Coordinates of C-alpha atoms (C1' of nucleotides) and ligand atoms in Angstrom, one line a residue:
Chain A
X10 CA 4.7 -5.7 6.9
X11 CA 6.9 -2.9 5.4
X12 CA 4.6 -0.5 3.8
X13 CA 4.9 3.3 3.6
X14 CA 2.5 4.9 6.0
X15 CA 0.7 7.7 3.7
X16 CA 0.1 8.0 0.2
X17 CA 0.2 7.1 -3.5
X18 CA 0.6 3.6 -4.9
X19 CA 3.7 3.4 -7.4
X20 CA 1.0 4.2 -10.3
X21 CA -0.5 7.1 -9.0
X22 CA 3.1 8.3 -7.6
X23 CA 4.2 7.9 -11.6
X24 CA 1.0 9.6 -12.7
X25 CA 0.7 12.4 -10.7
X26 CA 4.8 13.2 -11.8
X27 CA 4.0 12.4 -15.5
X28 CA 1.1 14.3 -15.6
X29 CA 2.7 17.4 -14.3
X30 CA 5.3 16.6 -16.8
X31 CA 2.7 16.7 -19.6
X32 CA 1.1 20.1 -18.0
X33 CA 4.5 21.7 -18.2
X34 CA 4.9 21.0 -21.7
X35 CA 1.2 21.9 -22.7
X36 CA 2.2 25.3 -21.0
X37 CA 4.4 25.7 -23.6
X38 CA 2.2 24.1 -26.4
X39 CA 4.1 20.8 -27.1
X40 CA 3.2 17.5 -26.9
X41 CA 5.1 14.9 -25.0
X42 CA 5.9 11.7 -25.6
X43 CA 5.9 8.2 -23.9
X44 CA 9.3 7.8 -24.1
X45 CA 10.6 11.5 -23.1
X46 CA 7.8 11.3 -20.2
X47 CA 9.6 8.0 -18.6
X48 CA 12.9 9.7 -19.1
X49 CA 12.6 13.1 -17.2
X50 CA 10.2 11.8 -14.4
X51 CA 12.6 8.4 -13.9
X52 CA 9.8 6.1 -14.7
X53 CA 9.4 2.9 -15.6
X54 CA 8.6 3.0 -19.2
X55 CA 5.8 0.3 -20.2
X56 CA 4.3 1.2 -16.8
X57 CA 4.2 4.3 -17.1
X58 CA 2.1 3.9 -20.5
X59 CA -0.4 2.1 -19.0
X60 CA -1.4 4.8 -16.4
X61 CA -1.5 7.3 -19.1
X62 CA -3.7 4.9 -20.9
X63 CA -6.2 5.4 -17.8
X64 CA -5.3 9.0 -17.7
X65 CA -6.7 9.5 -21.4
X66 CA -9.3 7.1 -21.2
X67 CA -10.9 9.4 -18.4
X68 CA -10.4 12.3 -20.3
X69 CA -7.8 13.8 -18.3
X70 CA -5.1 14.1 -20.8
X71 CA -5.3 13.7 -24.8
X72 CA -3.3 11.0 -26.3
X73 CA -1.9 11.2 -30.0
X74 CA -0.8 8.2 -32.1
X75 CA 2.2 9.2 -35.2
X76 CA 4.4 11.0 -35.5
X77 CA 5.4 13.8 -33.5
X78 CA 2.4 12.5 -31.6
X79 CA 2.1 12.3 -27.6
X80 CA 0.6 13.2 -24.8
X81 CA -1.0 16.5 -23.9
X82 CA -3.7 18.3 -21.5
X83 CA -6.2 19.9 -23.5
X84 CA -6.6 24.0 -23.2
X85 CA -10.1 23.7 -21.5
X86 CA -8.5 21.4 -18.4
X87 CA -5.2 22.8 -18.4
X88 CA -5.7 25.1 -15.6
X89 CA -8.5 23.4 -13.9
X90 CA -7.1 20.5 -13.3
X91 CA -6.4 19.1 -9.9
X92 CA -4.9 16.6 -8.8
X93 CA -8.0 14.5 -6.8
X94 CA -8.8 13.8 -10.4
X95 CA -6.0 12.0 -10.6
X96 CA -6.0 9.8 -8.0
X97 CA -9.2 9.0 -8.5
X98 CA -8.3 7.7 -12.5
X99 CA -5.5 5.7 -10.8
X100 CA -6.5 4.5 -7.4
X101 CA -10.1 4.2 -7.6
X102 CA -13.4 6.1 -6.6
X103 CA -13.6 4.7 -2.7
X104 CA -10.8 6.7 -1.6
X105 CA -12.5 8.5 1.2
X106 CA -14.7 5.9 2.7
X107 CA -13.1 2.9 3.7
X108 CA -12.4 2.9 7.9
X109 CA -9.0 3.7 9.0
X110 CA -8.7 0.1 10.6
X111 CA -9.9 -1.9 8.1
X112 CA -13.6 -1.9 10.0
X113 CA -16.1 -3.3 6.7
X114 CA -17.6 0.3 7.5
X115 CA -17.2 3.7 8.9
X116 CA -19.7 5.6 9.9
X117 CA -20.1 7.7 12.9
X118 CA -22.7 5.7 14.3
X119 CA -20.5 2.7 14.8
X120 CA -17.0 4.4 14.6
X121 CA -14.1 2.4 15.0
X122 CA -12.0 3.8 18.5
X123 CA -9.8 6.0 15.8
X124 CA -13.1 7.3 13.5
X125 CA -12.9 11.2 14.6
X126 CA -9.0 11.6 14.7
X127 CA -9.0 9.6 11.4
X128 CA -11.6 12.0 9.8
X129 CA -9.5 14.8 10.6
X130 CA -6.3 14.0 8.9
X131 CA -8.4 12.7 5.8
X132 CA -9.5 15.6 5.3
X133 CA -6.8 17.6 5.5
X134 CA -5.8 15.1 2.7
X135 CA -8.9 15.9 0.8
X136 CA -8.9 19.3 0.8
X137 CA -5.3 18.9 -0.2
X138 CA -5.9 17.3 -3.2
X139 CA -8.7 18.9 -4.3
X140 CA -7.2 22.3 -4.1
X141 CA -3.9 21.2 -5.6
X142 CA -3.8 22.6 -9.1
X143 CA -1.6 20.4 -11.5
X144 CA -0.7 23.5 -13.4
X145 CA 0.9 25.2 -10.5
X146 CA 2.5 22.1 -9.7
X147 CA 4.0 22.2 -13.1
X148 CA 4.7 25.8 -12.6
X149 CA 7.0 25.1 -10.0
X150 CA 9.2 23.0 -12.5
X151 CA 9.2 25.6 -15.0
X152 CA 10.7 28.3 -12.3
X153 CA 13.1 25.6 -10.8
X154 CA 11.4 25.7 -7.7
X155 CA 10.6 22.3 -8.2
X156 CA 11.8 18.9 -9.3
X157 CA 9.9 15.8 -10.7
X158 CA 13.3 13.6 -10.4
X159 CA 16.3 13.0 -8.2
Chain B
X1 CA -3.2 0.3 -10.0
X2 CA -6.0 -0.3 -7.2
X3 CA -4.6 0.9 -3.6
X4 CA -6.1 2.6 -0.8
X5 CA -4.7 6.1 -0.6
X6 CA -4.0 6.9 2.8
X7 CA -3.1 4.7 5.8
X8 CA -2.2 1.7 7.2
X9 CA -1.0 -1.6 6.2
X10 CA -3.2 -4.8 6.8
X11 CA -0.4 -5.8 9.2
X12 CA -1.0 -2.3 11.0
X13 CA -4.6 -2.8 11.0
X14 CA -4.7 -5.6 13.1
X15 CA -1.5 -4.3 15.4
X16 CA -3.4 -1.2 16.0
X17 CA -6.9 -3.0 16.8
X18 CA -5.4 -6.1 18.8
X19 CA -3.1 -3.9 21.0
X20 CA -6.1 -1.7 21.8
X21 CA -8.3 -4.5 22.7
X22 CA -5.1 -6.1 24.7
X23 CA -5.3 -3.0 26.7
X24 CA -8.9 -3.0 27.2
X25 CA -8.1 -6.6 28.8
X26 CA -5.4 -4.9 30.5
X27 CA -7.4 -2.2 32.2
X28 CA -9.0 -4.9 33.9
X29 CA -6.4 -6.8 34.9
X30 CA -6.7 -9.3 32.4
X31 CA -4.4 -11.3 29.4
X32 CA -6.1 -11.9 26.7
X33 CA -4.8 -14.8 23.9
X34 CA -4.4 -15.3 20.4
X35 CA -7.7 -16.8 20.1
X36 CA -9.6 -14.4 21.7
X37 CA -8.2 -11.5 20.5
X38 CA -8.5 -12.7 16.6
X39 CA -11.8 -13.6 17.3
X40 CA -12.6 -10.6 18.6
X41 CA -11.1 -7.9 16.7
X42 CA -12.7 -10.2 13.7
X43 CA -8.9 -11.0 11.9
X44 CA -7.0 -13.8 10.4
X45 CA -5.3 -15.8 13.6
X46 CA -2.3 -16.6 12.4
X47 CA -1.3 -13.6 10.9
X48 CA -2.5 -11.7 13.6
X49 CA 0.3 -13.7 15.2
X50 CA 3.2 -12.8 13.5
X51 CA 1.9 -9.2 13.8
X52 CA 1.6 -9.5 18.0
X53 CA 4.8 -11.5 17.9
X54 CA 6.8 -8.4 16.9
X55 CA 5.2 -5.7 19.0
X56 CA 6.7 -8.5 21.8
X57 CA 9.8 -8.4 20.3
X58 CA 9.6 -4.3 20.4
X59 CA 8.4 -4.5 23.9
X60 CA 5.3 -2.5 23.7
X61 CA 3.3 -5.3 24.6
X62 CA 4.2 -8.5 26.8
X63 CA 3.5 -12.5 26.3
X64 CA 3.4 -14.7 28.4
X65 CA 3.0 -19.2 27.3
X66 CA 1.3 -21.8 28.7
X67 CA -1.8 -22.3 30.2
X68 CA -3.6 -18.7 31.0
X69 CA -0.8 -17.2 28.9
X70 CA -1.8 -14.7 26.3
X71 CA -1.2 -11.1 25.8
X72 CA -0.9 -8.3 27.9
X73 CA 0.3 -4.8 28.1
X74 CA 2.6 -3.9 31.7
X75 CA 0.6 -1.4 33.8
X76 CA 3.8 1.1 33.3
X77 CA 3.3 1.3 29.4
X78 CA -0.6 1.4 29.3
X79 CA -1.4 5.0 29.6
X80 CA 1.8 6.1 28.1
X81 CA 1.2 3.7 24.7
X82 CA 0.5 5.8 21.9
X83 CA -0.2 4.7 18.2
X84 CA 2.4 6.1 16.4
X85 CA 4.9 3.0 18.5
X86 CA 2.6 0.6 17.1
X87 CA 2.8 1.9 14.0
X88 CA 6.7 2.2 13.9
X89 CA 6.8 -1.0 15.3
X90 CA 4.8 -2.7 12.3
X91 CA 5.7 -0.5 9.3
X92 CA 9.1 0.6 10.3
X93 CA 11.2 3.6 10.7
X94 CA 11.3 5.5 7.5
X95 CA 7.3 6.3 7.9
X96 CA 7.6 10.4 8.2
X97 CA 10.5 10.5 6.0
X98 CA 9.8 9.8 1.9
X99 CA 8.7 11.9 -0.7
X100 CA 5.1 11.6 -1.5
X101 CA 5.8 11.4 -5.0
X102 CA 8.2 9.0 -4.7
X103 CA 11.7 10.6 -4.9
X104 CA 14.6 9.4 -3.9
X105 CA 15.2 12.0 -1.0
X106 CA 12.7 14.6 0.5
X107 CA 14.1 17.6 1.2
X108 CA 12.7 21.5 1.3
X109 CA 15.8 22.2 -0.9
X110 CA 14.9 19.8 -3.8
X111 CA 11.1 19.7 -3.2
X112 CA 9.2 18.2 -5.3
X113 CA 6.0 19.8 -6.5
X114 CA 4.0 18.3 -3.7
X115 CA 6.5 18.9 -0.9
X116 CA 5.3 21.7 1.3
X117 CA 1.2 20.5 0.8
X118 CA 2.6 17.2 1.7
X119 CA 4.0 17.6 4.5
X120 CA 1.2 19.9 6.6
X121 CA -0.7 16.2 5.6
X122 CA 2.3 14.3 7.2
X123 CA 2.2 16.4 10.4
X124 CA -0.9 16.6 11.0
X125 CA -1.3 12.5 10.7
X126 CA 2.0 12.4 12.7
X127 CA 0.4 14.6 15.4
X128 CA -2.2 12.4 15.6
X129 CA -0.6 9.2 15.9
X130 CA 2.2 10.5 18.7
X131 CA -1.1 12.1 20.8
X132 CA -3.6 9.2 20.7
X133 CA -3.4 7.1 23.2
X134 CA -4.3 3.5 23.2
X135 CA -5.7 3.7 26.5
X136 CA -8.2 6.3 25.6
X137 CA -9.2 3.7 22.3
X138 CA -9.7 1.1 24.3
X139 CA -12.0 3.4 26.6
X140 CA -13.8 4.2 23.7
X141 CA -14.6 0.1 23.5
X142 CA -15.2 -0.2 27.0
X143 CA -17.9 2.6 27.4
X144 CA -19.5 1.3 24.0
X145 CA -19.1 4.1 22.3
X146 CA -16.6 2.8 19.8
X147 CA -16.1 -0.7 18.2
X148 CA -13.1 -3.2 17.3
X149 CA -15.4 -5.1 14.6
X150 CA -18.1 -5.3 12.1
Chain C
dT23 C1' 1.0 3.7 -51.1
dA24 C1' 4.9 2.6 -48.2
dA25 C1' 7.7 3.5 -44.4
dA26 C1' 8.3 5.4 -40.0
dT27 C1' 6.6 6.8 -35.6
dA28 C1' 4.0 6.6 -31.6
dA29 C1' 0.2 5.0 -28.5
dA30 C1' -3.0 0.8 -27.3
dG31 C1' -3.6 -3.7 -25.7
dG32 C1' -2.8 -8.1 -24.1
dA33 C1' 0.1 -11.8 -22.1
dC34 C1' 3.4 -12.6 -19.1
dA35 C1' 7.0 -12.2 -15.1
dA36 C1' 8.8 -10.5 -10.7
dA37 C1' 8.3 -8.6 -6.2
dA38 C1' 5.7 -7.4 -2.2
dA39 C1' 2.0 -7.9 0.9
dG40 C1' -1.2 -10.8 3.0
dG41 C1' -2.1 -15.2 4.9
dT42 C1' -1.7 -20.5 6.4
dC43 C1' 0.4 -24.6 8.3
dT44 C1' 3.4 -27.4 10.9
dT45 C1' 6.6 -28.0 14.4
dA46 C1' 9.2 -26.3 18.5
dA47 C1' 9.5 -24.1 22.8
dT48 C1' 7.7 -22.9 27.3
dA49 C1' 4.7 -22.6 31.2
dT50 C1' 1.0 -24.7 34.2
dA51 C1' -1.6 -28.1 36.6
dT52 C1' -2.3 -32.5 38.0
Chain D
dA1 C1' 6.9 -36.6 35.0
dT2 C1' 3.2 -36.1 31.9
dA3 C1' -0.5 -34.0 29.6
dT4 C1' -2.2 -29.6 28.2
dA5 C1' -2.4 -24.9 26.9
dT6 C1' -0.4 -21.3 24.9
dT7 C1' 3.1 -18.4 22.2
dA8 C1' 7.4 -18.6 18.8
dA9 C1' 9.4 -19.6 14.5
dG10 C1' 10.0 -20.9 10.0
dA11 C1' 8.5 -22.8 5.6
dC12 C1' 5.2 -22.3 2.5
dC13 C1' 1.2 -20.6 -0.4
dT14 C1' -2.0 -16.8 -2.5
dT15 C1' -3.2 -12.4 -4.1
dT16 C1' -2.1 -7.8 -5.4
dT17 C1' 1.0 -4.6 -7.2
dT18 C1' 4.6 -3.5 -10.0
dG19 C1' 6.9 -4.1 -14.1
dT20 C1' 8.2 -6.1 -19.0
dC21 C1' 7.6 -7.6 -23.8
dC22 C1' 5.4 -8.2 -28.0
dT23 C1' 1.9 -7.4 -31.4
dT24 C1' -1.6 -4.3 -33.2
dT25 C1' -3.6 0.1 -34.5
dA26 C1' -3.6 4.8 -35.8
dT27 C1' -1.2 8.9 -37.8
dT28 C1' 2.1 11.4 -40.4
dT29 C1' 5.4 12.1 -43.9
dA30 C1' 7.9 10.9 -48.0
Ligands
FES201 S1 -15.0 3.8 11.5 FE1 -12.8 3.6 11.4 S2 -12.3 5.4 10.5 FE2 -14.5 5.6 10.5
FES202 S1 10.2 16.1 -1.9 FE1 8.3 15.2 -2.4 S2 7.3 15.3 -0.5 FE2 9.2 16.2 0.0

DNA sequence: TAAATAAAGGACAAAAAGGTCTTAATATAT
DNA sequence: ATATATTAAGACCTTTTTGTCCTTTATTTA
């Protein structure tokens, strides 16, 4: 009964902000680790390396075992990385279909009484994520404009 | 890990499509039970219960026991009913006020790197849920050009 | 090669959401 | 008054999400 109206599970909340983390420090060439990651987003640790897991093994971010291994966002994605892709990783590839009220389809044929309206503000959503670049996210932390904890 | 990304609750769900096929009975002068309206809007009875119990208890619909009881909305709150009640009603207060990335405040002054794309999403959604009426959804049923199930 | 460091993976635990069942309360009709 | 129809309320169960812990695997450095 008590559930936030819009957004991101806990795990994609956690891998949006630890992602961005990870793009900040690939800005400046470093690799991040679990540990460091959970510590300046304010993340549950072990949970948090499970979503990374996902993270690499969709080829979002690079993953390095040893020492002064980590986590990183390789060159070629840095700046084209946005943050649908994330979601997607984390939440799952039927993000923009299911009906609004929980109808077992939606479709404008048979629209449920809230299709249209519904439509709308999903794709403002959409368009939001798909446009959001993770590197100016991260960007944002490195000016101070923004914060990834507190 | 595996979360729908934008909308409503279960609970919300059925609020949203019970309440608008309550009114539907409503605009023609009718109460409609527990029964029916399960049946009809095709979701679990009981819990469907709980969820009609409270939007009772918040006065935005009325009940009534006993033989011909059932559900009803008063003909002073039908064309004034608007989602975003039913909505508060179900999923509580704090709905246009968290950080979409799960900080502990959300505030222009500590954004975090998703706070100004956020919130045009927010608004717009809230905009929609404070102008929709439940009377025109229920409309939609009645004239067949919109559907509760299936 | 051994020790240290860090991620990967799997089993498990806790909390929240979703859902059921049983009994009580209340209104109606006979 | 009694039987019946209907919602209210509370205890309970199930599934999903969130979170922890422990062992294994890979990499680096000494
Ligand atoms: S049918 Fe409900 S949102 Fe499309
Ligand atoms: S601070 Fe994150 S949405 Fe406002």
């Amino acid at each position: 009964m008590f559930q936030i109206l819009i957004m991101f599970s806990k795990a994609c909340e956690y891998g949006i902000r630890a992602t961005v983390y990870i793009a900040q420090e690939s800005l400046s060439g470093n690799r991040a680790s679990l540990k460091v990651i959970a510590k300046e987003i304010d993340s549950p640790e072990a949970f948090t390396a499970k979503i990374l897991q996902q993270l690499a093994r969709h080829n979002l971010i690079l993953s390095t075992k040893g020492p002064h291994g980590g986590f990183e966002i390789a060159p070629e994605n840095l700046y084209h990385l946005t943050l649908d892709k994330i979601v997607k990783s984390i939440d799952g590839d039927e993000i923009y279909q299911g009906c609004g009220l929980g109808l077992k389809a939606c479709d404008a044929d048979n629209p449920c009484p809230l299709h249209f309206q519904f439509l709308e503000v999903r794709n403002k959503l959409s368009l939001m994520l798909h446009t959001t670049k993770i590197y100016e996210m991260a960007e944002g932390i490195v000016d101070g404009s923004a914060f990834l904890r507190r």
